[in-house]
Amino acid sequence: ILNVEQSPQSLHVQEGDSTNFTCSFPSSNFYALHWYRWETAKSPEALFVMTLNGDEKKKGRISATLNTKEGYSYLYIKGSQPEDSATYLCAFNGGFKTIFGAGTRLFVKA
Amino acid sequence: ETGVTQTPRHLVMGMTNKKSLKCEQHLGHNAMYWYKQSAKKPLELMFVYSLEERVENNSVPSRFSPECPNSSHLFLHLHTLQPEDSALYLCASSQDLGIPEAFFGQGTRLTVV
């Protein structure tokens, strides 16, 4: 059974705080790791697709790192803003199917 | 706006009803997917279509019947559902199976009464 675990389940931060959360995935048969941002009542939106061990990707204040050998990825948000409030999903692609984690629900208080 | 449109956005149906969910994409993608999200659970892949052929069926009960008449449209036909089938049903598409970055619709919130 392949499991993708995300932690924490939810996170409350103040505006301006920097934060990070974790996605753990199987370290074998790795093809790609995806991060999505899902705001309430909207579609999940792709943030990053990461394929190489040691990859670091950045989009504005959000960045992500990847360690395929130990099976984890971190998502970082610098200087959180209320509009960053959303569920952040990671998805492991093993070449044959994509398995999603349950998400980290981020609440940013103004 | 991701380019993937799902209708209806909300659906309430009785256990004896037959209804269909519709998904449409005009992104020129070749792969389309149905996902289910039940309360407090991860997204679960239900069906995968590539070039209008079903390539994956994840042990989904036969009361869910997908149809892909062309590369832009995907349907999920529902009949004799159970209350535990109440969930958010998301459609997604990707360029190809080998390029799995997915573009999602906003989902249909289904309630079975």
mmCIF file of C-alpha atoms in Angstrom:
data_model
loop_
_atom_site.group_PDB
_atom_site.id
_atom_site.type_symbol
_atom_site.label_atom_id
_atom_site.label_comp_id
_atom_site.label_asym_id
_atom_site.label_seq_id
_atom_site.Cartn_x
_atom_site.Cartn_y
_atom_site.Cartn_z
ATOM 1 C CA ILE A 1 0.000 0.000 0.000
ATOM 2 C CA LEU A 2 1.461 3.347 -1.035
ATOM 3 C CA ASN A 3 0.905 6.189 1.421
ATOM 4 C CA VAL A 4 1.432 9.891 1.042
ATOM 5 C CA GLU A 5 1.428 11.669 4.383
ATOM 6 C CA GLN A 6 1.177 15.384 4.950
ATOM 7 C CA SER A 7 1.845 17.194 8.190
ATOM 8 C CA PRO A 8 0.594 19.056 9.972
ATOM 9 C CA GLN A 9 -3.074 18.474 9.183
ATOM 10 C CA SER A 10 -3.814 22.139 9.842
ATOM 11 C CA LEU A 11 -1.842 25.211 10.767
ATOM 12 C CA HIS A 12 -2.821 28.627 12.115
ATOM 13 C CA VAL A 13 -0.336 31.473 11.654
ATOM 14 C CA GLN A 14 -0.317 35.241 11.909
ATOM 15 C CA GLU A 15 0.123 37.482 8.895
ATOM 16 C CA GLY A 16 3.825 37.960 8.277
ATOM 17 C CA ASP A 17 4.862 34.615 9.774
ATOM 18 C CA SER A 18 6.901 32.218 7.677
ATOM 19 C CA THR A 19 5.784 28.632 7.730
ATOM 20 C CA ASN A 20 6.515 25.244 6.240
ATOM 21 C CA PHE A 21 4.898 21.860 5.962
ATOM 22 C CA THR A 22 5.918 18.364 4.954
ATOM 23 C CA CYS A 23 4.928 15.748 2.424
ATOM 24 C CA SER A 24 6.261 12.194 2.887
ATOM 25 C CA PHE A 25 6.036 9.694 0.076
ATOM 26 C CA PRO A 26 7.438 6.300 -1.000
ATOM 27 C CA SER A 27 11.126 6.508 -1.883
ATOM 28 C CA SER A 28 10.863 3.870 -4.625
ATOM 29 C CA ASN A 29 9.451 4.144 -8.152
ATOM 30 C CA PHE A 30 9.539 7.929 -8.002
ATOM 31 C CA TYR A 31 8.490 9.809 -11.110
ATOM 32 C CA ALA A 32 7.253 13.225 -9.921
ATOM 33 C CA LEU A 33 5.976 15.071 -6.877
ATOM 34 C CA HIS A 34 3.282 17.711 -7.277
ATOM 35 C CA TRP A 35 2.174 20.510 -4.985
ATOM 36 C CA TYR A 36 -1.279 22.013 -5.398
ATOM 37 C CA ARG A 37 -3.000 24.917 -3.692
ATOM 38 C CA TRP A 38 -6.738 24.528 -3.117
ATOM 39 C CA GLU A 39 -8.789 27.495 -2.004
ATOM 40 C CA THR A 40 -12.305 26.923 -0.752
ATOM 41 C CA ALA A 41 -14.901 26.780 -3.552
ATOM 42 C CA LYS A 42 -12.201 26.877 -6.226
ATOM 43 C CA SER A 43 -10.255 24.307 -8.251
ATOM 44 C CA PRO A 44 -6.976 22.865 -7.006
ATOM 45 C CA GLU A 45 -4.235 24.859 -8.715
ATOM 46 C CA ALA A 46 -0.828 23.412 -9.584
ATOM 47 C CA LEU A 47 2.061 25.114 -7.784
ATOM 48 C CA PHE A 48 5.069 22.941 -8.578
ATOM 49 C CA VAL A 49 6.006 19.754 -10.378
ATOM 50 C CA MET A 50 9.271 18.371 -9.028
ATOM 51 C CA THR A 51 11.138 15.521 -10.626
ATOM 52 C CA LEU A 52 14.805 15.595 -9.593
ATOM 53 C CA ASN A 53 16.324 14.804 -6.222
ATOM 54 C CA GLY A 54 17.537 18.066 -4.713
ATOM 55 C CA ASP A 55 15.138 20.149 -6.807
ATOM 56 C CA GLU A 56 14.201 23.525 -5.394
ATOM 57 C CA LYS A 57 11.400 25.497 -6.951
ATOM 58 C CA LYS A 58 10.133 28.983 -6.169
ATOM 59 C CA LYS A 59 7.069 30.993 -7.079
ATOM 60 C CA GLY A 60 6.927 34.370 -5.368
ATOM 61 C CA ARG A 61 6.913 33.812 -1.597
ATOM 62 C CA ILE A 62 6.330 30.058 -1.949
ATOM 63 C CA SER A 63 9.130 27.567 -2.457
ATOM 64 C CA ALA A 64 9.540 23.810 -2.295
ATOM 65 C CA THR A 65 12.356 21.315 -1.915
ATOM 66 C CA LEU A 66 12.552 17.645 -2.813
ATOM 67 C CA ASN A 67 14.444 14.679 -1.401
ATOM 68 C CA THR A 68 13.564 11.559 -3.357
ATOM 69 C CA LYS A 69 16.076 9.307 -1.571
ATOM 70 C CA GLU A 70 14.433 9.779 1.812
ATOM 71 C CA GLY A 71 10.969 10.447 0.417
ATOM 72 C CA TYR A 72 10.010 13.931 1.539
ATOM 73 C CA SER A 73 9.265 17.389 0.208
ATOM 74 C CA TYR A 74 8.914 20.646 2.109
ATOM 75 C CA LEU A 75 6.748 23.580 1.098
ATOM 76 C CA TYR A 76 7.755 26.969 2.515
ATOM 77 C CA ILE A 77 5.738 30.171 2.616
ATOM 78 C CA LYS A 78 7.637 33.321 3.504
ATOM 79 C CA GLY A 79 5.745 36.216 5.086
ATOM 80 C CA SER A 80 2.299 34.565 5.020
ATOM 81 C CA GLN A 81 -0.625 36.690 3.880
ATOM 82 C CA PRO A 82 -4.361 36.094 4.468
ATOM 83 C CA GLU A 83 -4.736 35.217 0.781
ATOM 84 C CA ASP A 84 -2.371 32.273 1.337
ATOM 85 C CA SER A 85 -5.133 30.621 3.384
ATOM 86 C CA ALA A 86 -5.905 27.391 1.529
ATOM 87 C CA THR A 87 -5.340 23.651 1.606
ATOM 88 C CA TYR A 88 -1.959 22.617 0.222
ATOM 89 C CA LEU A 89 -1.979 19.181 -1.389
ATOM 90 C CA CYS A 90 0.964 17.094 -2.428
ATOM 91 C CA ALA A 91 0.658 14.230 -4.894
ATOM 92 C CA PHE A 92 3.150 11.448 -5.535
ATOM 93 C CA ASN A 93 3.402 10.122 -9.068
ATOM 94 C CA GLY A 94 4.993 6.696 -9.290
ATOM 95 C CA GLY A 95 4.711 6.492 -13.047
ATOM 96 C CA PHE A 96 1.570 4.380 -12.899
ATOM 97 C CA LYS A 97 -0.773 6.427 -10.789
ATOM 98 C CA THR A 98 -0.919 9.606 -8.749
ATOM 99 C CA ILE A 99 -1.619 9.378 -5.020
ATOM 100 C CA PHE A 100 -2.663 12.457 -3.080
ATOM 101 C CA GLY A 101 -2.001 13.327 0.521
ATOM 102 C CA ALA A 102 -4.841 14.559 2.710
ATOM 103 C CA GLY A 103 -3.505 18.111 2.605
ATOM 104 C CA THR A 104 -2.368 20.747 5.074
ATOM 105 C CA ARG A 105 -5.035 23.337 5.808
ATOM 106 C CA LEU A 106 -3.381 26.739 6.345
ATOM 107 C CA PHE A 107 -5.195 29.603 8.075
ATOM 108 C CA VAL A 108 -3.470 33.000 8.009
ATOM 109 C CA LYS A 109 -4.916 35.561 10.417
ATOM 110 C CA ALA A 110 -4.611 39.258 9.598
ATOM 111 C CA GLU B 1 -10.236 29.659 -14.260
ATOM 112 C CA THR B 2 -8.340 26.457 -15.104
ATOM 113 C CA GLY B 3 -10.013 25.635 -18.402
ATOM 114 C CA VAL B 4 -11.823 22.619 -16.944
ATOM 115 C CA THR B 5 -15.536 23.130 -16.376
ATOM 116 C CA GLN B 6 -17.791 20.847 -14.361
ATOM 117 C CA THR B 7 -21.579 20.856 -14.207
ATOM 118 C CA PRO B 8 -23.611 20.878 -12.130
ATOM 119 C CA ARG B 9 -21.763 22.452 -9.195
ATOM 120 C CA HIS B 10 -24.194 20.944 -6.702
ATOM 121 C CA LEU B 11 -26.469 17.928 -7.002
ATOM 122 C CA VAL B 12 -28.904 16.332 -4.607
ATOM 123 C CA MET B 13 -30.299 12.992 -5.700
ATOM 124 C CA GLY B 14 -32.351 10.182 -4.260
ATOM 125 C CA MET B 15 -31.028 6.647 -4.093
ATOM 126 C CA THR B 16 -33.283 5.532 -6.943
ATOM 127 C CA ASN B 17 -32.413 8.416 -9.277
ATOM 128 C CA LYS B 18 -30.157 8.400 -12.306
ATOM 129 C CA LYS B 19 -28.055 11.485 -12.925
ATOM 130 C CA SER B 20 -24.902 12.434 -14.802
ATOM 131 C CA LEU B 21 -21.948 14.683 -14.012
ATOM 132 C CA LYS B 22 -20.326 16.494 -16.905
ATOM 133 C CA CYS B 23 -16.761 17.672 -17.396
ATOM 134 C CA GLU B 24 -15.477 19.706 -20.312
ATOM 135 C CA GLN B 25 -11.969 20.881 -21.213
ATOM 136 C CA HIS B 26 -10.772 22.836 -24.229
ATOM 137 C CA LEU B 27 -7.091 22.744 -23.328
ATOM 138 C CA GLY B 28 -6.251 20.196 -25.996
ATOM 139 C CA HIS B 29 -5.418 17.627 -23.302
ATOM 140 C CA ASN B 30 -5.456 13.925 -24.067
ATOM 141 C CA ALA B 31 -5.958 12.531 -20.566
ATOM 142 C CA MET B 32 -8.948 13.051 -18.294
ATOM 143 C CA TYR B 33 -9.628 11.864 -14.769
ATOM 144 C CA TRP B 34 -12.418 11.493 -12.222
ATOM 145 C CA TYR B 35 -11.520 11.915 -8.552
ATOM 146 C CA LYS B 36 -13.642 11.571 -5.436
ATOM 147 C CA GLN B 37 -13.080 13.436 -2.201
ATOM 148 C CA SER B 38 -15.016 12.263 0.807
ATOM 149 C CA ALA B 39 -15.013 14.300 4.009
ATOM 150 C CA LYS B 40 -11.545 14.469 5.625
ATOM 151 C CA LYS B 41 -10.048 11.964 3.184
ATOM 152 C CA PRO B 42 -7.468 12.418 0.423
ATOM 153 C CA LEU B 43 -8.501 12.688 -3.182
ATOM 154 C CA GLU B 44 -9.140 9.196 -4.557
ATOM 155 C CA LEU B 45 -8.605 8.452 -8.212
ATOM 156 C CA MET B 46 -11.653 6.735 -9.751
ATOM 157 C CA PHE B 47 -11.126 6.586 -13.497
ATOM 158 C CA VAL B 48 -8.505 7.577 -16.053
ATOM 159 C CA TYR B 49 -9.073 8.080 -19.756
ATOM 160 C CA SER B 50 -6.368 8.572 -22.343
ATOM 161 C CA LEU B 51 -7.311 9.406 -25.915
ATOM 162 C CA GLU B 52 -10.908 8.447 -25.076
ATOM 163 C CA GLU B 53 -9.913 4.967 -23.903
ATOM 164 C CA ARG B 54 -10.350 3.976 -20.261
ATOM 165 C CA VAL B 55 -6.932 3.025 -18.923
ATOM 166 C CA GLU B 56 -7.684 2.726 -15.238
ATOM 167 C CA ASN B 57 -10.632 1.761 -13.097
ATOM 168 C CA ASN B 58 -9.761 1.767 -9.421
ATOM 169 C CA SER B 59 -12.222 -0.844 -8.169
ATOM 170 C CA VAL B 60 -15.055 1.616 -8.395
ATOM 171 C CA PRO B 61 -18.565 0.176 -7.877
ATOM 172 C CA SER B 62 -20.584 -0.328 -11.032
ATOM 173 C CA ARG B 63 -23.165 2.246 -9.874
ATOM 174 C CA PHE B 64 -20.576 4.758 -11.196
ATOM 175 C CA SER B 65 -20.252 4.545 -14.973
ATOM 176 C CA PRO B 66 -17.838 6.834 -16.848
ATOM 177 C CA GLU B 67 -18.114 7.842 -20.471
ATOM 178 C CA CYS B 68 -15.657 9.733 -22.664
ATOM 179 C CA PRO B 69 -17.313 10.453 -26.032
ATOM 180 C CA ASN B 70 -14.444 12.645 -27.232
ATOM 181 C CA SER B 71 -11.214 14.106 -25.915
ATOM 182 C CA SER B 72 -12.939 17.245 -24.599
ATOM 183 C CA HIS B 73 -15.767 15.687 -22.625
ATOM 184 C CA LEU B 74 -16.025 13.268 -19.748
ATOM 185 C CA PHE B 75 -19.188 12.114 -18.019
ATOM 186 C CA LEU B 76 -19.861 10.217 -14.825
ATOM 187 C CA HIS B 77 -23.237 8.466 -14.904
ATOM 188 C CA LEU B 78 -24.721 7.755 -11.500
ATOM 189 C CA HIS B 79 -27.457 5.274 -10.629
ATOM 190 C CA THR B 80 -28.791 3.705 -7.439
ATOM 191 C CA LEU B 81 -26.219 5.501 -5.313
ATOM 192 C CA GLN B 82 -25.887 5.149 -1.555
ATOM 193 C CA PRO B 83 -25.692 7.950 1.034
ATOM 194 C CA GLU B 84 -22.003 7.130 1.572
ATOM 195 C CA ASP B 85 -21.390 8.147 -2.049
ATOM 196 C CA SER B 86 -22.039 11.756 -1.022
ATOM 197 C CA ALA B 87 -18.779 13.574 -1.747
ATOM 198 C CA LEU B 88 -17.056 16.139 -3.923
ATOM 199 C CA TYR B 89 -16.371 14.749 -7.405
ATOM 200 C CA LEU B 90 -13.520 16.425 -9.230
ATOM 201 C CA CYS B 91 -12.620 16.150 -12.873
ATOM 202 C CA ALA B 92 -9.102 16.849 -14.103
ATOM 203 C CA SER B 93 -7.183 16.774 -17.359
ATOM 204 C CA SER B 94 -3.520 16.628 -18.304
ATOM 205 C CA GLN B 95 -1.630 16.932 -21.565
ATOM 206 C CA ASP B 96 -0.917 13.212 -21.620
ATOM 207 C CA LEU B 97 -0.649 10.350 -19.117
ATOM 208 C CA GLY B 98 3.110 10.795 -19.183
ATOM 209 C CA ILE B 99 2.774 14.483 -18.255
ATOM 210 C CA PRO B 100 0.649 14.167 -15.151
ATOM 211 C CA GLU B 101 0.405 17.809 -14.096
ATOM 212 C CA ALA B 102 -3.330 18.101 -13.780
ATOM 213 C CA PHE B 103 -5.750 20.945 -14.282
ATOM 214 C CA PHE B 104 -8.815 20.531 -12.119
ATOM 215 C CA GLY B 105 -12.414 21.608 -12.379
ATOM 216 C CA GLN B 106 -14.208 23.118 -9.393
ATOM 217 C CA GLY B 107 -16.025 19.904 -8.655
ATOM 218 C CA THR B 108 -19.592 18.742 -8.191
ATOM 219 C CA ARG B 109 -20.795 18.520 -4.597
ATOM 220 C CA LEU B 110 -23.052 15.445 -4.575
ATOM 221 C CA THR B 111 -25.491 14.642 -1.816
ATOM 222 C CA VAL B 112 -27.363 11.345 -1.913
ATOM 223 C CA VAL B 113 -30.514 11.284 0.207
#
